[in-house]
Tab-separated table of C-alpha atoms in Angstrom:
chain	number	residue	atom	x	y	z
A	18	UNK	CA	-15.699	-6.716	-13.209
A	19	UNK	CA	-13.171	-2.921	-14.502
A	20	UNK	CA	-10.466	-2.572	-16.374
A	21	UNK	CA	-8.549	0.573	-15.018
A	22	UNK	CA	-5.848	2.651	-16.306
A	23	UNK	CA	-4.840	5.627	-14.260
A	24	UNK	CA	-3.087	8.001	-16.862
A	25	UNK	CA	-1.178	11.355	-16.472
A	26	UNK	CA	-3.138	12.739	-18.798
A	27	UNK	CA	-6.958	10.893	-18.072
A	28	UNK	CA	-8.418	8.237	-15.950
A	29	UNK	CA	-8.889	5.209	-18.674
A	30	UNK	CA	-11.391	2.643	-17.516
A	31	UNK	CA	-14.008	-0.142	-19.103
A	32	UNK	CA	-16.191	-2.079	-17.198
A	33	UNK	CA	-19.278	-4.534	-16.845
A	34	UNK	CA	-21.129	-6.292	-14.931
A	35	UNK	CA	-20.846	-9.712	-15.090
A	36	UNK	CA	-24.826	-10.881	-13.174
A	37	UNK	CA	-25.519	-8.398	-16.260
A	38	UNK	CA	-26.284	-11.216	-18.770
A	39	UNK	CA	-25.283	-10.496	-21.627
A	40	UNK	CA	-22.970	-8.290	-20.065
A	41	UNK	CA	-22.106	-5.282	-22.189
A	42	UNK	CA	-18.461	-3.692	-21.833
A	43	UNK	CA	-18.775	0.466	-20.947
A	44	UNK	CA	-16.192	3.062	-21.372
A	45	UNK	CA	-15.902	5.813	-18.449
A	46	UNK	CA	-13.510	8.875	-18.488
A	47	UNK	CA	-12.437	10.836	-15.627
A	48	UNK	CA	-10.319	13.957	-15.604
A	49	UNK	CA	-6.652	12.777	-14.560
A	50	UNK	CA	-6.082	15.698	-11.659
A	51	UNK	CA	-5.533	14.149	-7.199
A	52	UNK	CA	-5.727	16.092	-4.364
A	53	UNK	CA	-5.707	15.648	-1.062
A	54	UNK	CA	-8.061	18.443	1.407
A	55	UNK	CA	-9.699	18.256	4.646
A	56	UNK	CA	-12.614	17.705	5.745
A	57	UNK	CA	-13.252	21.721	6.248
A	58	UNK	CA	-12.919	22.334	2.626
A	59	UNK	CA	-15.051	19.487	1.414
A	60	UNK	CA	-17.644	21.091	4.172
A	61	UNK	CA	-17.451	24.718	2.282
A	62	UNK	CA	-18.108	23.060	-1.008
A	63	UNK	CA	-20.962	20.755	-0.618
A	64	UNK	CA	-22.151	23.563	2.213
A	65	UNK	CA	-22.394	25.674	-1.528
A	66	UNK	CA	-23.267	23.634	-4.495
A	67	UNK	CA	-27.239	23.976	-5.376
A	68	UNK	CA	-27.316	20.302	-7.907
A	69	UNK	CA	-25.798	16.734	-7.698
A	70	UNK	CA	-23.697	16.263	-10.743
A	71	UNK	CA	-23.233	12.777	-12.223
A	72	UNK	CA	-20.557	10.980	-9.399
A	73	UNK	CA	-17.816	10.955	-12.352
A	74	UNK	CA	-17.395	15.152	-11.766
A	75	UNK	CA	-17.844	14.880	-8.233
A	76	UNK	CA	-15.184	12.478	-6.987
A	77	UNK	CA	-14.568	12.534	-3.711
A	78	UNK	CA	-13.538	9.616	-0.841
A	79	UNK	CA	-12.900	9.206	2.223
A	80	UNK	CA	-10.797	6.615	3.874
A	81	UNK	CA	-8.097	6.521	6.873
A	82	UNK	CA	-9.567	9.068	7.646
A	83	UNK	CA	-8.311	10.973	5.466
A	84	UNK	CA	-10.338	13.225	2.129
A	85	UNK	CA	-9.218	13.182	-1.561
A	86	UNK	CA	-10.888	15.026	-4.315
A	87	UNK	CA	-10.903	12.808	-7.982
A	88	UNK	CA	-10.517	13.765	-11.020
A	89	UNK	CA	-12.657	16.872	-12.548
A	90	UNK	CA	-14.079	17.965	-8.330
A	91	UNK	CA	-9.620	17.931	-8.162
A	92	UNK	CA	-9.347	19.999	-10.926
A	93	UNK	CA	-11.825	22.154	-11.405
A	94	UNK	CA	-12.837	23.893	-7.942
A	95	UNK	CA	-10.175	22.237	-5.379
A	96	UNK	CA	-7.165	24.067	-8.439
A	97	UNK	CA	-5.234	20.528	-8.360
A	98	UNK	CA	-2.799	20.464	-10.685
A	99	UNK	CA	-0.751	17.525	-12.256
A	100	UNK	CA	2.730	17.006	-10.562
A	101	UNK	CA	4.616	14.852	-12.835
A	102	UNK	CA	6.816	13.591	-9.534
A	103	UNK	CA	4.670	11.344	-7.873
A	104	UNK	CA	3.709	8.114	-8.629
A	105	UNK	CA	1.559	6.154	-10.211
A	106	UNK	CA	0.778	3.345	-8.082
A	107	UNK	CA	0.571	5.609	-5.175
A	108	UNK	CA	-2.454	7.618	-6.404
A	109	UNK	CA	-3.516	4.174	-8.222
A	110	UNK	CA	-5.426	4.252	-4.456
A	111	UNK	CA	-7.779	6.778	-4.548
A	112	UNK	CA	-7.743	7.073	-8.435
A	113	UNK	CA	-9.206	3.192	-7.511
A	114	UNK	CA	-12.030	4.358	-4.850
A	115	UNK	CA	-13.539	6.858	-6.642
A	116	UNK	CA	-13.994	4.629	-10.304
A	117	UNK	CA	-15.610	1.749	-8.141
A	118	UNK	CA	-17.273	4.540	-6.000
A	119	UNK	CA	-18.502	6.407	-9.917
A	120	UNK	CA	-19.778	3.899	-11.407
A	121	UNK	CA	-21.115	2.594	-8.384
A	122	UNK	CA	-23.575	5.150	-8.298
A	123	UNK	CA	-23.938	5.645	-11.774
A	124	UNK	CA	-25.286	1.436	-12.417
A	125	UNK	CA	-26.964	1.429	-8.835
A	126	UNK	CA	-25.122	-1.012	-7.572
A	127	UNK	CA	-25.132	-1.245	-3.641
A	128	UNK	CA	-22.085	-1.087	-0.812
A	129	UNK	CA	-20.796	-4.481	-1.066
A	130	UNK	CA	-19.289	-5.312	-4.136
A	131	UNK	CA	-16.743	-7.923	-5.112
A	132	UNK	CA	-15.048	-6.343	-7.758
A	133	UNK	CA	-12.401	-8.624	-10.131
A	134	UNK	CA	-9.770	-5.782	-11.082
A	135	UNK	CA	-7.494	-5.148	-14.206
A	136	UNK	CA	-4.955	-2.412	-13.707
A	137	UNK	CA	-1.628	-0.883	-16.093
A	138	UNK	CA	1.146	0.787	-14.488
A	139	UNK	CA	3.605	2.619	-16.502
A	140	UNK	CA	6.880	-0.688	-15.929
A	141	UNK	CA	9.403	0.614	-13.716
A	142	UNK	CA	7.032	1.413	-11.410
A	143	UNK	CA	5.524	-1.979	-11.711
A	144	UNK	CA	7.489	-4.504	-9.198
A	145	UNK	CA	5.397	-2.278	-6.981
A	146	UNK	CA	2.315	-3.841	-7.546
A	147	UNK	CA	2.091	-6.938	-4.546
A	148	UNK	CA	2.470	-3.655	-2.399
A	149	UNK	CA	-0.469	-1.725	-4.540
A	150	UNK	CA	-2.715	-5.256	-4.309
A	151	UNK	CA	-2.577	-5.191	-0.533
A	152	UNK	CA	-3.054	-1.156	-0.052
A	153	UNK	CA	-5.980	-1.938	-2.517
A	154	UNK	CA	-7.130	-4.603	-1.043
A	155	UNK	CA	-7.660	-2.903	2.051
A	156	UNK	CA	-8.730	-0.090	1.027
A	157	UNK	CA	-11.502	-1.028	-1.173
A	158	UNK	CA	-12.706	-3.201	1.577
A	159	UNK	CA	-13.768	-0.190	3.700
A	160	UNK	CA	-13.913	4.427	2.029
A	161	UNK	CA	-16.936	5.969	1.677
A	162	UNK	CA	-17.308	7.803	-1.360
A	163	UNK	CA	-19.821	10.839	-1.217
A	164	UNK	CA	-20.622	10.288	1.701
A	165	UNK	CA	-22.031	6.612	0.883
A	166	UNK	CA	-19.923	3.536	2.660
A	167	UNK	CA	-18.892	0.962	0.871
A	168	UNK	CA	-17.176	-2.352	1.626
A	169	UNK	CA	-16.051	-3.855	-1.736
A	170	UNK	CA	-13.666	-7.774	-1.849
A	171	UNK	CA	-11.390	-7.726	-4.332
A	172	UNK	CA	-11.469	-10.657	-5.607
A	173	UNK	CA	-8.994	-11.123	-7.993
A	174	UNK	CA	-5.759	-8.594	-9.308
A	175	UNK	CA	-3.989	-8.858	-12.557
A	176	UNK	CA	-1.210	-5.631	-12.127
A	177	UNK	CA	0.297	-5.526	-15.876
A	178	UNK	CA	2.592	-2.769	-17.018
A	179	UNK	CA	1.031	-0.151	-19.419
A	180	UNK	CA	1.667	-1.831	-22.633
A	181	UNK	CA	0.764	-5.325	-21.502
A	182	UNK	CA	-3.194	-5.031	-22.765
A	183	UNK	CA	-1.828	-4.288	-26.387
A	184	UNK	CA	1.163	-7.769	-25.986
A	185	UNK	CA	-1.722	-9.781	-24.176
A	186	UNK	CA	-4.291	-8.837	-27.777
A	187	UNK	CA	-1.045	-9.450	-30.392
A	188	UNK	CA	0.135	-12.918	-28.447
A	189	UNK	CA	-3.497	-14.515	-28.166
A	190	UNK	CA	-2.502	-13.572	-32.869
A	191	UNK	CA	0.285	-14.467	-33.728
A	192	UNK	CA	0.089	-17.768	-31.021
A	193	UNK	CA	2.561	-19.866	-30.906
A	194	UNK	CA	5.021	-17.729	-32.982
A	195	UNK	CA	5.074	-14.654	-30.139
A	196	UNK	CA	7.281	-16.888	-27.956
A	197	UNK	CA	9.576	-17.404	-31.346
A	198	UNK	CA	9.936	-14.196	-32.431
A	199	UNK	CA	11.330	-11.011	-30.818
A	200	UNK	CA	8.837	-8.034	-29.913
A	201	UNK	CA	9.614	-4.549	-29.204
A	202	UNK	CA	6.125	-3.097	-27.388
A	203	UNK	CA	6.528	1.353	-27.054
A	204	UNK	CA	4.567	3.014	-25.358
A	205	UNK	CA	4.894	6.921	-26.176
A	206	UNK	CA	2.315	7.915	-23.230
A	207	UNK	CA	1.924	12.190	-21.717
A	208	UNK	CA	3.872	11.531	-19.491
A	209	UNK	CA	6.304	8.678	-19.537
A	210	UNK	CA	7.436	6.559	-22.927
A	211	UNK	CA	8.651	2.718	-21.811
A	212	UNK	CA	9.646	-0.229	-23.738
A	213	UNK	CA	9.426	-3.884	-23.129
A	214	UNK	CA	11.193	-6.224	-25.434
A	215	UNK	CA	10.335	-9.824	-25.526
A	216	UNK	CA	13.283	-12.080	-26.180
A	217	UNK	CA	10.958	-15.524	-27.655
A	218	UNK	CA	8.959	-14.659	-24.574
A	219	UNK	CA	11.042	-13.541	-22.273
A	220	UNK	CA	10.530	-9.624	-20.956
A	221	UNK	CA	13.192	-7.205	-19.951
A	222	UNK	CA	12.393	-2.656	-20.023
A	223	UNK	CA	12.774	0.763	-19.272
A	224	UNK	CA	10.565	3.577	-18.438
A	225	UNK	CA	11.447	7.276	-19.107
A	226	UNK	CA	9.851	10.545	-18.223
A	227	UNK	CA	9.932	11.926	-22.296
A	228	UNK	CA	6.258	11.269	-22.790
A	229	UNK	CA	4.033	14.393	-24.195
A	230	UNK	CA	4.275	16.497	-21.275
A	231	UNK	CA	8.117	17.102	-21.637
A	232	UNK	CA	8.260	19.205	-25.210
A	233	UNK	CA	4.584	21.662	-24.133
A	234	UNK	CA	6.865	21.891	-20.891
A	235	UNK	CA	9.720	22.880	-22.791
A	236	UNK	CA	7.191	25.244	-24.756
A	237	UNK	CA	5.804	26.244	-21.845
A	238	UNK	CA	9.121	27.759	-20.170
A	239	UNK	CA	9.820	29.350	-23.180
A	240	UNK	CA	6.703	31.553	-23.616
A	241	UNK	CA	4.577	33.749	-21.240
A	242	UNK	CA	1.535	33.048	-19.321
A	243	UNK	CA	0.837	29.535	-20.747
A	244	UNK	CA	0.023	26.198	-19.121
A	245	UNK	CA	0.329	22.853	-19.428
A	246	UNK	CA	-3.314	21.809	-20.590
A	247	UNK	CA	-4.106	24.500	-22.739
A	248	UNK	CA	-0.705	23.934	-24.957
A	249	UNK	CA	-1.690	20.004	-24.702
A	250	UNK	CA	-5.637	21.146	-26.412
A	251	UNK	CA	-3.623	23.026	-29.509
A	252	UNK	CA	-0.934	20.588	-29.807
A	253	UNK	CA	-2.815	17.923	-30.438
A	254	UNK	CA	-5.365	19.212	-32.651
A	255	UNK	CA	-2.793	20.758	-34.647
A	256	UNK	CA	-1.269	18.229	-35.209
A	257	UNK	CA	2.123	17.677	-36.549
A	258	UNK	CA	1.772	20.087	-39.208
A	259	UNK	CA	1.566	23.699	-35.820
A	260	UNK	CA	-1.671	25.686	-37.913
A	261	UNK	CA	-2.002	29.051	-36.605
A	262	UNK	CA	-5.409	28.965	-35.822
A	263	UNK	CA	-5.067	26.955	-33.323
A	264	UNK	CA	-3.293	28.850	-30.926
A	265	UNK	CA	-4.742	31.921	-31.295
A	266	UNK	CA	-6.803	31.408	-27.657
A	267	UNK	CA	-2.896	30.780	-26.157
A	268	UNK	CA	-2.561	34.518	-27.250
A	269	UNK	CA	-3.090	37.177	-24.152
A	270	UNK	CA	-2.481	39.796	-26.157
A	271	UNK	CA	-6.422	42.048	-27.069
A	272	UNK	CA	-4.311	43.966	-29.741
A	273	UNK	CA	-4.517	42.297	-33.579
A	274	UNK	CA	-1.308	42.733	-34.094
A	275	UNK	CA	0.337	41.582	-31.204
A	276	UNK	CA	-0.837	38.350	-30.817
A	277	UNK	CA	-0.576	38.045	-34.278
A	278	UNK	CA	3.434	38.281	-33.414
A	279	UNK	CA	2.205	36.418	-30.556
A	280	UNK	CA	1.021	33.461	-32.042
A	281	UNK	CA	3.235	33.283	-34.735
A	282	UNK	CA	6.451	33.800	-31.443
A	283	UNK	CA	4.795	29.953	-29.252
A	284	UNK	CA	4.364	27.973	-32.998
A	285	UNK	CA	8.151	29.183	-33.708
A	286	UNK	CA	8.762	27.573	-30.573
A	287	UNK	CA	6.031	24.807	-30.667
A	288	UNK	CA	8.394	23.931	-33.670
A	289	UNK	CA	11.811	23.951	-31.970
A	290	UNK	CA	10.625	22.128	-29.386
A	291	UNK	CA	9.444	19.265	-31.374
A	292	UNK	CA	12.433	18.628	-33.006
A	293	UNK	CA	14.733	18.750	-30.053
A	294	UNK	CA	11.347	16.172	-28.364
A	295	UNK	CA	11.746	13.811	-31.067
A	296	UNK	CA	15.627	13.600	-31.276
A	297	UNK	CA	15.675	12.817	-28.081
A	298	UNK	CA	12.700	10.280	-28.000
A	299	UNK	CA	13.987	8.334	-31.273
A	300	UNK	CA	18.078	8.554	-29.787
A	301	UNK	CA	16.128	6.888	-27.013
A	302	UNK	CA	14.055	4.025	-28.379
A	303	UNK	CA	17.790	3.961	-30.928
A	304	UNK	CA	19.498	2.522	-27.788
A	305	UNK	CA	17.208	0.899	-25.865
A	306	UNK	CA	15.164	-1.230	-29.053
A	307	UNK	CA	17.619	-3.868	-30.522
A	308	UNK	CA	18.214	-3.834	-34.209
A	309	UNK	CA	17.322	-8.039	-34.713
A	310	UNK	CA	13.693	-6.916	-33.447
A	311	UNK	CA	11.128	-8.417	-36.058
A	312	UNK	CA	7.801	-6.693	-34.649
A	313	UNK	CA	7.112	-3.106	-32.651
A	314	UNK	CA	4.044	-2.596	-31.389
A	315	UNK	CA	2.781	0.964	-30.589
A	316	UNK	CA	0.458	2.638	-28.633
A	317	UNK	CA	0.106	4.969	-26.250
A	318	UNK	CA	-1.420	8.477	-27.183
A	319	UNK	CA	1.160	10.208	-28.122
A	320	UNK	CA	2.398	7.795	-30.771
A	321	UNK	CA	0.300	8.917	-33.456
A	322	UNK	CA	1.224	13.078	-32.860
A	323	UNK	CA	4.748	11.096	-33.340
A	324	UNK	CA	3.451	8.589	-36.643
A	325	UNK	CA	5.320	9.332	-39.391
A	326	UNK	CA	8.807	9.754	-37.251
A	327	UNK	CA	7.679	6.535	-36.175
A	328	UNK	CA	7.459	4.489	-39.171
A	329	UNK	CA	10.731	6.811	-41.004
A	330	UNK	CA	12.907	5.370	-37.178
A	331	UNK	CA	11.275	1.233	-37.447
A	332	UNK	CA	11.776	0.714	-41.196
A	333	UNK	CA	13.336	-1.990	-40.570
A	334	UNK	CA	10.688	-4.118	-39.083
A	335	UNK	CA	7.418	-4.429	-38.670
A	336	UNK	CA	4.559	-1.533	-36.992
A	337	UNK	CA	1.364	-3.161	-35.259
A	338	UNK	CA	-0.462	0.141	-33.862
A	339	UNK	CA	-1.950	-0.525	-31.287
A	340	UNK	CA	-2.549	-4.525	-31.456
A	341	UNK	CA	-4.939	-3.122	-34.379
A	342	UNK	CA	-7.373	-2.129	-31.454
A	343	UNK	CA	-9.119	1.142	-32.184
A	344	UNK	CA	-11.195	-0.484	-34.531
A	345	UNK	CA	-12.431	-2.980	-31.888
A	346	UNK	CA	-13.031	-0.482	-29.375
A	347	UNK	CA	-14.560	2.782	-31.494
A	348	UNK	CA	-17.260	-0.482	-32.223
A	349	UNK	CA	-17.708	-1.369	-28.723
A	350	UNK	CA	-18.719	1.816	-28.378
A	351	UNK	CA	-19.943	3.276	-31.045
A	352	UNK	CA	-17.638	5.918	-31.285
A	353	UNK	CA	-17.029	8.119	-34.214
A	354	UNK	CA	-13.526	8.114	-36.002
A	355	UNK	CA	-10.725	9.308	-34.678
A	356	UNK	CA	-12.588	11.628	-32.202
A	357	UNK	CA	-9.928	13.246	-29.825
A	358	UNK	CA	-8.297	10.650	-30.684
A	359	UNK	CA	-10.004	8.295	-27.832
A	360	UNK	CA	-10.298	4.821	-29.120
A	361	UNK	CA	-6.831	4.683	-29.563
A	362	UNK	CA	-6.616	5.996	-25.920
A	363	UNK	CA	-8.096	3.106	-25.312
A	364	UNK	CA	-6.696	0.491	-26.779
A	365	UNK	CA	-4.120	-0.036	-23.699
A	366	UNK	CA	-7.000	-0.683	-21.428
A	367	UNK	CA	-9.483	-2.624	-23.797
A	368	UNK	CA	-7.237	-4.782	-24.557
A	369	UNK	CA	-6.719	-5.278	-20.971
A	370	UNK	CA	-10.021	-6.192	-20.357
A	371	UNK	CA	-11.327	-9.098	-22.578
A	372	UNK	CA	-8.430	-10.582	-22.253
A	373	UNK	CA	-9.678	-9.923	-18.431
A	374	UNK	CA	-13.056	-11.281	-19.609
A	375	UNK	CA	-11.406	-14.722	-20.907
A	376	UNK	CA	-9.904	-15.181	-18.673
A	377	UNK	CA	-12.510	-14.759	-16.043
A	378	UNK	CA	-15.279	-17.322	-17.800
A	379	UNK	CA	-12.346	-19.624	-18.101
A	380	UNK	CA	-12.289	-19.362	-14.805
A	381	UNK	CA	-16.396	-19.416	-14.379
A	382	UNK	CA	-16.296	-22.570	-17.011
A	383	UNK	CA	-13.876	-24.897	-14.506
A	384	UNK	CA	-15.619	-24.247	-11.875
A	385	UNK	CA	-18.607	-25.174	-12.834
């Protein structure tokens, strides 16, 4: 049983083996990079390896006679870069194959498997879920992971818009009141932001390319020689008050005086870009979130970065931060508090996983 969020900054997974009693939830992350490669390039890579890394760090797959490197291998060896124009639902197929293969090898499973899969997509791509399901069924039935052939039977598939795991969690807590209220779900991610509005249970939504990457691209275009991954790390560690010590590693100059001036310039640009970014986000939210909303559920990795601004924007309504799932995630996987914001980033996919597990248990009880 696998719940998967093929995010642009990280592929996040929660899984369990229902055959184990009791079945224990496990979490797994993979870098989000993905690149199509040739058989010759793969053979050259394989010939130069002296050891065998963990499967999630050396993930390559083959299906339909095409080869893909996924995650850390794609990023580190094949120098793949994130393409913000690519559709997540198309990339979800090779990412799912890599996830299934990596988990199977980690857990010592055989090559013939039954899979219950839950998947999160941006609201703007959610309408493609039926096409995705057909593609997944076909691909899973015949693929190879690191040269091992797999035949996976997709026995159930649940696809929800990003924020769906939070909605399911919150609606369970609210019970019948959920369908009597006007509720907004706001997801702020690396590539996109989205808003789904539930008006007495009926949903509508929108997605916009205003994730944190918008701000990072702004900084990159106004400074010299920066890349998104390094900027993301500095911005994330520094938080809303941009501190010089987190930006020192971005300076390219070796001269101490020039380096200090370079860091100061990067911070000045970052502060301006942050203001411009929040201005764009706040306008979009104000346009797309009705004023009669009785509760707003806020999630996604970027929400912590903009927490103060979001609190000030939504003073007129009740805020549910990640459906109060952060502590549940921390306890489920024994994570230290605030560890790289990992608890927050896993709330949505963990909420989906718990829903999958509940519906699977219910189905098995009915069948018995």
